[in-house]
Coordinates of C-alpha atoms and ligand atoms in Angstrom, one line a residue:
M1 CA 0.4 -70.6 -13.7
H2 CA -2.5 -68.3 -13.9
I3 CA -3.8 -66.8 -10.5
A4 CA -7.5 -67.4 -11.9
G5 CA -6.7 -70.9 -13.0
N6 CA -8.1 -70.9 -16.5
P7 CA -7.6 -67.6 -18.1
N8 CA -9.8 -68.5 -21.1
I9 CA -12.9 -68.0 -19.2
L10 CA -12.0 -64.6 -17.9
T11 CA -13.6 -61.3 -19.4
P12 CA -11.3 -59.3 -21.6
Q13 CA -11.1 -56.6 -18.7
Q14 CA -10.3 -59.3 -16.2
R15 CA -7.5 -60.6 -18.5
E16 CA -6.2 -57.3 -19.1
L17 CA -6.0 -56.0 -15.5
I18 CA -4.5 -59.3 -14.2
E19 CA -1.8 -59.0 -16.9
L20 CA -1.2 -55.4 -15.9
A21 CA -0.8 -56.3 -12.1
A22 CA 1.4 -59.2 -13.1
M23 CA 3.7 -56.9 -15.0
L24 CA 3.9 -54.4 -12.2
G25 CA 4.2 -57.0 -9.5
R26 CA 7.0 -58.8 -11.4
D27 CA 9.1 -55.9 -12.6
R28 CA 8.4 -53.5 -9.8
F29 CA 6.8 -54.7 -6.6
A30 CA 8.8 -58.0 -6.2
P31 CA 12.3 -56.4 -6.5
R32 CA 11.3 -53.8 -3.8
A33 CA 9.5 -56.2 -1.5
A34 CA 12.6 -57.2 0.6
R35 CA 13.7 -53.6 1.3
H36 CA 10.2 -52.5 2.4
D37 CA 9.9 -55.7 4.6
R38 CA 13.3 -55.0 6.1
D39 CA 12.9 -51.3 6.9
A40 CA 9.1 -51.7 7.5
S41 CA 8.7 -48.9 5.2
F42 CA 5.5 -47.9 3.3
P43 CA 5.9 -48.7 -0.5
F44 CA 5.2 -45.2 -1.9
D45 CA 7.1 -46.3 -5.0
N46 CA 4.6 -49.1 -5.5
Y47 CA 1.8 -46.7 -5.0
A48 CA 3.2 -44.3 -7.7
D49 CA 3.1 -47.2 -10.1
L50 CA -0.5 -48.2 -9.2
R51 CA -1.4 -44.5 -9.6
A52 CA 0.2 -44.2 -13.0
A53 CA -1.5 -47.5 -14.1
G54 CA -4.9 -46.1 -13.2
L55 CA -5.3 -48.9 -10.6
L56 CA -6.1 -46.6 -7.7
G57 CA -9.4 -46.3 -9.4
I58 CA -10.0 -49.9 -10.1
C59 CA -13.5 -50.0 -8.4
V60 CA -14.4 -46.4 -8.9
P61 CA -17.5 -46.7 -11.4
R62 CA -16.8 -45.7 -15.0
E63 CA -19.1 -42.8 -14.8
Y64 CA -16.7 -41.2 -12.3
G65 CA -13.6 -41.9 -14.5
G66 CA -12.6 -45.2 -12.8
L67 CA -12.2 -48.8 -14.3
G68 CA -15.4 -50.0 -13.0
A69 CA -14.2 -53.3 -11.9
D70 CA -16.6 -55.6 -10.2
F71 CA -15.9 -57.7 -7.2
T72 CA -14.6 -60.8 -8.9
T73 CA -12.2 -58.8 -11.2
Y74 CA -10.9 -56.8 -8.2
V75 CA -10.2 -59.9 -6.1
M76 CA -8.3 -61.6 -8.9
V77 CA -6.2 -58.5 -9.4
A78 CA -5.6 -58.1 -5.8
A79 CA -4.3 -61.7 -5.6
E80 CA -1.9 -61.2 -8.5
I81 CA -0.4 -58.1 -6.6
G82 CA -0.2 -60.3 -3.5
R83 CA 1.8 -62.8 -5.3
H84 CA 4.6 -60.2 -5.7
C85 CA 4.2 -58.1 -2.5
G86 CA 1.8 -59.1 0.2
A87 CA 2.1 -55.8 2.2
T88 CA 1.3 -53.8 -1.0
A89 CA -1.7 -55.9 -1.8
L90 CA -3.1 -55.7 1.7
S91 CA -2.8 -51.8 2.2
Y92 CA -4.1 -51.6 -1.5
N93 CA -7.2 -53.5 -0.4
M94 CA -7.8 -50.9 2.3
H95 CA -8.0 -48.1 -0.4
V96 CA -9.9 -50.1 -2.9
S97 CA -12.5 -51.2 -0.3
S98 CA -13.3 -47.6 0.5
T99 CA -14.2 -47.1 -3.2
M100 CA -16.0 -50.5 -3.4
W101 CA -18.0 -49.9 -0.3
A102 CA -19.1 -46.4 -1.4
G103 CA -19.7 -47.8 -5.0
F104 CA -21.5 -51.0 -5.9
I105 CA -22.1 -52.3 -2.5
A106 CA -23.8 -48.9 -1.4
D107 CA -25.8 -49.2 -4.7
A108 CA -27.2 -52.5 -3.7
L109 CA -28.4 -51.4 -0.4
D110 CA -31.6 -49.6 0.8
M111 CA -31.5 -45.7 1.1
T112 CA -34.0 -43.0 1.1
T113 CA -34.2 -40.9 -1.9
G114 CA -32.5 -38.1 -0.1
Q115 CA -29.7 -40.2 1.2
R116 CA -29.0 -41.6 -2.3
A117 CA -28.9 -38.1 -3.7
D118 CA -26.5 -37.0 -0.8
H119 CA -24.4 -40.1 -1.4
E120 CA -24.0 -39.4 -5.1
R121 CA -22.8 -36.0 -4.3
H122 CA -20.4 -37.0 -1.7
R123 CA -18.8 -40.0 -3.4
A124 CA -18.4 -37.9 -6.7
L125 CA -16.1 -35.8 -4.6
H126 CA -14.2 -38.8 -3.1
Y127 CA -13.9 -40.4 -6.5
R128 CA -12.6 -37.3 -8.1
R129 CA -9.9 -37.1 -5.5
I130 CA -8.7 -40.6 -6.3
V131 CA -9.1 -40.5 -10.1
D132 CA -7.9 -36.9 -10.8
E133 CA -5.7 -36.3 -7.9
G134 CA -4.3 -39.7 -7.3
R135 CA -5.3 -39.6 -3.6
V136 CA -5.0 -42.7 -1.4
Y137 CA -7.8 -43.7 1.2
S138 CA -7.3 -46.3 4.0
Q139 CA -9.8 -48.1 6.3
P140 CA -9.0 -47.9 10.0
F141 CA -11.9 -49.6 11.8
S142 CA -9.9 -51.7 14.5
E143 CA -10.0 -50.4 18.0
G144 CA -8.7 -53.1 20.2
G145 CA -12.2 -53.9 21.6
A146 CA -15.3 -55.8 20.4
A147 CA -16.3 -53.3 17.7
A148 CA -14.1 -54.6 14.6
A149 CA -15.5 -58.1 15.3
G150 CA -19.2 -56.6 15.0
K151 CA -20.0 -57.3 18.5
A152 CA -20.2 -53.7 19.8
P153 CA -20.6 -50.0 18.6
F154 CA -17.4 -48.3 17.4
G155 CA -15.8 -46.3 20.3
T156 CA -14.8 -43.7 18.0
L157 CA -17.5 -41.1 18.2
A158 CA -18.7 -38.4 15.6
R159 CA -20.5 -35.7 17.2
P160 CA -22.9 -34.0 14.8
V161 CA -22.3 -30.3 14.5
D162 CA -23.4 -27.6 12.2
G163 CA -22.1 -28.5 8.7
G164 CA -20.6 -31.9 9.6
Y165 CA -19.1 -33.7 12.7
V166 CA -16.5 -33.6 15.2
V167 CA -14.5 -36.9 15.6
N168 CA -12.8 -38.3 18.7
G169 CA -11.3 -41.9 19.0
K170 CA -8.3 -44.1 18.6
K171 CA -7.8 -46.7 15.8
I172 CA -5.1 -49.5 16.1
F173 CA -3.5 -51.2 13.2
A174 CA -4.3 -48.4 10.9
S175 CA -2.6 -49.7 7.6
L176 CA -1.2 -46.7 5.5
A177 CA -0.8 -44.8 8.8
G178 CA 1.2 -41.7 7.6
A179 CA 0.7 -42.7 4.0
A180 CA -2.9 -42.2 3.2
D181 CA -4.3 -38.8 2.2
Y182 CA -7.8 -39.7 3.8
Y183 CA -8.5 -42.2 6.6
G184 CA -11.8 -43.9 6.1
V185 CA -12.7 -44.0 9.8
L186 CA -15.6 -46.2 11.1
C187 CA -17.3 -44.5 13.9
T188 CA -20.6 -44.3 16.0
L189 CA -22.9 -41.2 15.8
D190 CA -22.4 -39.6 19.2
R191 CA -26.0 -39.4 20.4
P192 CA -27.9 -40.7 23.6
G193 CA -28.6 -44.5 23.3
A194 CA -26.5 -44.9 20.1
T195 CA -26.1 -48.6 19.1
Q196 CA -24.2 -50.4 16.2
R197 CA -26.9 -49.3 13.8
D198 CA -25.6 -45.7 14.4
S199 CA -22.6 -46.2 12.3
L200 CA -20.8 -43.6 10.3
Y201 CA -18.0 -44.0 7.7
L202 CA -16.0 -40.7 7.3
A203 CA -13.0 -39.8 5.1
V204 CA -10.9 -37.8 7.5
P205 CA -8.1 -35.8 5.8
A206 CA -4.6 -37.0 7.1
D207 CA -3.5 -33.5 7.5
A208 CA -6.7 -32.2 9.5
P209 CA -6.0 -30.6 12.8
G210 CA -6.2 -33.2 15.6
V211 CA -5.1 -36.2 13.6
R212 CA -2.0 -37.9 14.8
V213 CA -0.1 -41.1 14.0
V214 CA 1.6 -42.6 17.0
G215 CA 3.6 -45.8 18.3
D216 CA 6.1 -47.8 16.5
W217 CA 5.8 -50.6 13.9
D218 CA 7.9 -53.5 14.2
P219 CA 5.7 -56.6 13.6
L220 CA 6.4 -60.1 12.3
G221 CA 4.9 -59.8 9.0
M222 CA 3.1 -57.4 6.6
R223 CA 5.6 -54.7 7.5
G224 CA 5.3 -52.6 4.5
T225 CA 1.6 -51.9 5.6
V226 CA 2.9 -49.5 8.3
S227 CA -0.2 -50.2 10.4
R228 CA 0.5 -47.7 13.3
T229 CA -2.0 -46.2 15.7
L230 CA -4.3 -43.3 14.6
L231 CA -5.5 -40.8 17.3
L232 CA -8.3 -38.5 16.4
E233 CA -8.9 -35.6 18.8
D234 CA -11.7 -33.1 18.1
V235 CA -11.2 -33.4 14.4
A236 CA -13.8 -31.5 12.4
V237 CA -15.2 -32.8 9.1
P238 CA -17.8 -31.7 6.8
H239 CA -20.8 -33.8 5.9
S240 CA -19.1 -34.4 2.5
A241 CA -16.7 -36.6 4.4
R242 CA -19.4 -39.2 4.4
L243 CA -18.3 -42.4 2.5
M244 CA -21.6 -43.8 3.2
P245 CA -24.8 -42.4 4.7
E246 CA -25.3 -42.6 8.4
G247 CA -26.2 -46.2 9.5
L248 CA -25.3 -47.7 5.9
Y249 CA -22.1 -49.4 7.1
F250 CA -24.4 -51.6 9.6
Q251 CA -26.8 -52.5 6.8
A252 CA -23.8 -53.2 4.5
A253 CA -22.2 -55.6 7.2
A254 CA -25.4 -57.5 7.7
R255 CA -26.4 -57.8 4.0
Y256 CA -23.2 -57.7 2.0
P257 CA -20.8 -59.9 3.9
H258 CA -18.5 -60.3 1.0
M259 CA -17.4 -56.8 1.7
F260 CA -15.0 -58.3 4.3
A261 CA -13.9 -61.0 2.1
T262 CA -11.5 -58.7 0.1
L263 CA -8.9 -59.4 2.8
S264 CA -8.2 -62.9 1.6
P265 CA -7.1 -62.4 -2.1
T266 CA -3.7 -60.9 -0.6
Y267 CA -3.2 -64.3 1.0
M268 CA -4.4 -66.3 -2.2
G269 CA -1.5 -64.5 -3.8
I270 CA 0.9 -65.5 -1.1
A271 CA -0.1 -69.0 -1.2
Q272 CA 0.7 -68.9 -5.0
A273 CA 4.1 -67.3 -4.5
V274 CA 5.0 -69.9 -2.0
Y275 CA 4.2 -72.6 -4.6
D276 CA 6.0 -70.8 -7.3
F277 CA 9.0 -70.4 -5.2
T278 CA 9.1 -74.1 -4.3
V279 CA 8.9 -75.3 -7.8
A280 CA 11.7 -72.9 -8.9
Y281 CA 13.8 -73.9 -5.9
L282 CA 13.5 -77.6 -6.6
R283 CA 14.2 -77.1 -10.3
A284 CA 17.3 -74.9 -9.3
E285 CA 16.0 -71.9 -11.0
V286 CA 16.1 -69.4 -8.1
P287 CA 18.5 -66.6 -9.1
G288 CA 21.5 -66.4 -7.0
M289 CA 21.3 -70.1 -5.8
P290 CA 23.8 -72.9 -7.0
P291 CA 22.5 -74.9 -9.8
V292 CA 21.7 -77.9 -7.4
K293 CA 18.4 -79.6 -8.6
R294 CA 16.4 -81.4 -5.8
R295 CA 13.3 -82.3 -7.8
M296 CA 14.6 -86.0 -8.5
Y297 CA 13.8 -87.1 -4.9
P298 CA 10.5 -88.9 -4.4
T299 CA 9.8 -87.1 -1.1
K300 CA 10.1 -83.8 -2.8
Q301 CA 7.7 -84.8 -5.4
I302 CA 5.2 -85.9 -2.9
A303 CA 5.5 -82.7 -0.9
V304 CA 5.1 -80.6 -4.1
A305 CA 2.1 -82.6 -5.1
E306 CA 0.6 -82.1 -1.7
M307 CA 1.3 -78.4 -2.0
R308 CA -0.4 -78.3 -5.5
V309 CA -3.5 -80.1 -4.2
R310 CA -3.8 -77.6 -1.3
L311 CA -3.1 -74.7 -3.6
E312 CA -5.9 -75.7 -6.1
Q313 CA -8.4 -76.5 -3.2
T314 CA -7.6 -73.0 -2.1
R315 CA -7.9 -71.4 -5.5
S316 CA -11.2 -73.2 -6.2
L317 CA -12.9 -71.8 -3.1
F318 CA -11.3 -68.5 -3.8
L319 CA -12.9 -68.2 -7.2
Q320 CA -16.2 -69.6 -6.3
N321 CA -16.5 -67.1 -3.4
A322 CA -15.4 -64.2 -5.8
R323 CA -18.3 -65.0 -8.2
D324 CA -20.7 -65.5 -5.1
A325 CA -20.6 -61.9 -4.1
A326 CA -24.0 -60.2 -4.0
V327 CA -26.4 -58.5 -1.8
D328 CA -28.4 -60.8 0.7
P329 CA -26.7 -64.1 0.1
D330 CA -28.5 -67.1 1.3
K331 CA -27.4 -69.1 4.4
D332 CA -25.3 -71.6 2.5
T333 CA -23.5 -68.9 0.5
R334 CA -22.7 -67.1 3.6
M335 CA -21.3 -70.4 5.0
R336 CA -19.3 -71.1 2.0
L337 CA -17.8 -67.7 2.2
Y338 CA -16.7 -68.2 5.9
A339 CA -15.3 -71.6 4.7
A340 CA -13.5 -70.0 1.9
H341 CA -11.9 -67.1 3.9
Y342 CA -10.7 -69.5 6.6
T343 CA -9.2 -71.8 4.1
I344 CA -7.4 -69.1 2.1
M345 CA -5.9 -67.6 5.3
E346 CA -4.9 -70.8 6.9
N347 CA -3.8 -72.7 3.8
A348 CA -1.4 -69.6 2.9
N349 CA 0.5 -70.2 6.2
A350 CA 0.3 -74.1 5.9
L351 CA 1.8 -74.0 2.4
A352 CA 4.6 -71.6 3.5
A353 CA 5.3 -73.9 6.4
L354 CA 5.4 -76.9 4.1
A355 CA 7.6 -75.1 1.5
I356 CA 10.3 -74.2 4.1
R357 CA 10.5 -77.9 5.2
T358 CA 10.6 -79.1 1.6
C359 CA 13.1 -76.7 0.3
G360 CA 15.2 -76.9 3.5
G361 CA 17.5 -74.8 5.4
Q362 CA 19.0 -72.5 2.7
S363 CA 15.5 -71.6 1.7
M364 CA 14.8 -69.7 5.0
L365 CA 17.7 -67.3 4.6
K366 CA 16.6 -63.7 4.5
S367 CA 18.2 -63.3 1.0
L368 CA 15.3 -65.4 -0.4
P369 CA 11.5 -64.4 -0.4
L370 CA 10.3 -67.6 1.3
E371 CA 10.9 -66.5 4.8
R372 CA 9.0 -63.2 4.2
L373 CA 6.0 -65.1 2.6
Y374 CA 6.2 -67.4 5.7
R375 CA 5.8 -64.4 8.1
D376 CA 3.4 -62.4 5.9
S377 CA 1.1 -65.6 5.7
R378 CA 0.8 -65.8 9.4
C379 CA -1.0 -62.5 9.5
G380 CA -4.1 -63.5 7.4
S381 CA -5.8 -65.3 10.2
L382 CA -5.7 -62.4 12.5
M383 CA -7.6 -60.0 10.3
L384 CA -10.8 -58.8 11.9
P385 CA -13.8 -59.2 11.6
W386 CA -13.1 -62.6 10.3
T387 CA -10.1 -64.0 11.9
A388 CA -9.8 -67.8 11.6
E389 CA -11.2 -68.3 15.0
L390 CA -14.2 -65.9 14.2
C391 CA -15.0 -67.7 10.9
L392 CA -14.9 -71.2 12.7
D393 CA -17.3 -69.6 15.4
R394 CA -19.9 -68.3 13.0
L395 CA -19.7 -71.5 11.0
G396 CA -20.1 -73.8 13.9
R397 CA -23.1 -71.9 15.2
E398 CA -24.8 -71.6 11.9
C399 CA -24.3 -75.3 11.1
L400 CA -26.1 -76.2 14.2
Y401 CA -28.8 -73.4 14.5
E402 CA -31.5 -72.0 12.3
A403 CA -32.1 -68.1 12.7
G404 CA -33.9 -67.5 16.0
E405 CA -33.4 -71.0 17.4
R406 CA -32.4 -71.1 21.2
D407 CA -31.6 -73.8 23.5
E408 CA -33.7 -74.4 26.7
A409 CA -31.6 -73.4 29.8
I410 CA -29.6 -76.1 31.2
E411 CA -30.7 -76.9 34.6
Ligands
LIG501 C1 -0.8 -56.5 9.1 C2 -2.2 -56.2 9.6 C3 -2.8 -55.0 9.1 C4 -4.0 -54.5 9.6 N1 -4.6 -53.5 8.8 C5 -5.7 -53.0 9.4 C6 -6.4 -52.0 8.9 O1 -5.9 -51.4 8.0 N2 -7.6 -51.4 9.4 C7 -8.1 -52.1 10.5 O2 -9.1 -51.7 10.9 N3 -7.5 -53.1 11.1 C8 -6.3 -53.6 10.6 N4 -5.7 -54.7 11.2 C9 -6.2 -55.2 12.5 C10 -6.9 -56.5 12.5 O3 -8.1 -56.5 11.7 C11 -7.3 -56.8 13.7 O4 -8.2 -55.8 14.4 C12 -6.2 -57.0 14.9 O5 -5.3 -57.8 14.3 C13 -6.8 -57.4 16.2 O6 -5.8 -57.5 17.0 P1 -6.1 -57.7 18.7 O7 -5.0 -58.3 19.2 O8 -6.7 -56.5 19.3 O9 -7.5 -58.6 18.6 P2 -8.5 -59.1 19.7 O10 -9.6 -58.2 19.5 O11 -7.8 -59.0 21.1 O12 -8.8 -60.5 19.4 C14 -7.9 -61.6 19.4 C15 -8.5 -62.8 18.8 O13 -9.7 -63.1 19.6 C16 -10.7 -63.4 18.8 N5 -11.8 -62.6 19.0 C17 -12.0 -61.3 19.1 N6 -13.2 -60.8 19.3 C18 -13.8 -61.9 19.5 C19 -15.2 -62.2 19.9 N7 -16.1 -61.2 20.2 N8 -15.7 -63.5 20.1 C20 -14.7 -64.5 20.0 N9 -13.5 -64.3 19.5 C21 -13.1 -63.1 19.3 C22 -10.2 -63.2 17.4 O14 -10.0 -64.5 16.7 C23 -9.0 -62.5 17.5 O15 -8.0 -62.8 16.5 C24 -4.6 -55.1 10.7 C25 -4.0 -56.3 11.3 C26 -2.7 -56.7 10.7 C27 -2.0 -57.9 11.4

């Protein structure tokens, strides 16, 4: 089954890149997934394949030597990767998002002429590193407080100094910790009265003095993301470290909300993988399992039908959402986006739970991928800024209130 539903409506580039991702996923990533999950090790081998295939530059504009993929193309490719190794797809998203935020998302936003010229120079440097040198970027913004949810300024501070900034702070759950060449750190300009508007997005070299990766990493799922804690102590970076001009992240978060929706394709891929596994299992086509078919039982057929319905519902929202991405979406588009994100994250886990119940005891043994898919799928709803709870929170409020509406104080 094609991840995008009907492949005939895809562009030639979409078809070609999804096929490439499917080939890499099937032949390389899937066979390695159990080992990286067991050892909680970073899939450097998968990244070598992504690099060799040119996929590190998937969203780098063509004029900078990249593949110039748009939002829709990227999320379909990411979902196909997630179908074979969720952890690889999730950390790949952190890398690709850095290029996308500095790329077509920044292009759609307001900047002064001077900012745009600076940005052009800076991103040329970052893109060159990725395309020519195969460097990997990550995107640590979580800090354990309200900042990642968008409710407070980042606690990581960048103090302006001659020639650049000095960065101090701590990032938790920094996927690719110890693996990325550059950490795309979200911070706040360290100046009196700074607010969320004073955001800054800096590429900090992993080997810069003052950068440390600390803590262990032994989580429930997504173990191959190696999302350890990052400490930044008096780390000096030049102005060219800027992945976006000062303040632009704040504008992007307000005006281009699809920028956060790139976390869900991984889980669309997991939902698909869960369904694929269940069908193969009930047809007795899973390698290494005895040839005992279970498809003839009506209860199994109903369960698989329910899974297919939920999968198609999820895919429809995923694809619609992918095609909706643009600057300044109207309120309904934004609400559809929250609904889609919530649905993908929650349905991936619901499908995995149903798959284990349907396939039965043998299917949850560690020798088969389903139990890993189940654990990985649980992580989707926890991803800030749009956890399942926060999607509901935003949706509920926006369903009932128009912009600026307030309630009278209740006596
Ligand atoms: C596998 C994995 C990889 C990750 N990779 C990255 C990464 O690369 N970069 C990165 O920056 N982060 C990453 N994260 C972190 C993730 O985005 C969250 O920041 C993290 O899971 C938050 O954990 P917490 O317990 O500190 O959440 P808390 O802030 O304690 O929140 C707990 C829950 O409370 C709710 N909540 C939080 N704030 C509010 C609020 N203001 N109002 C109402 N409800 C709220 C949310 O539903 C949230 O799930 C990763 C997480 C996982 C699981």
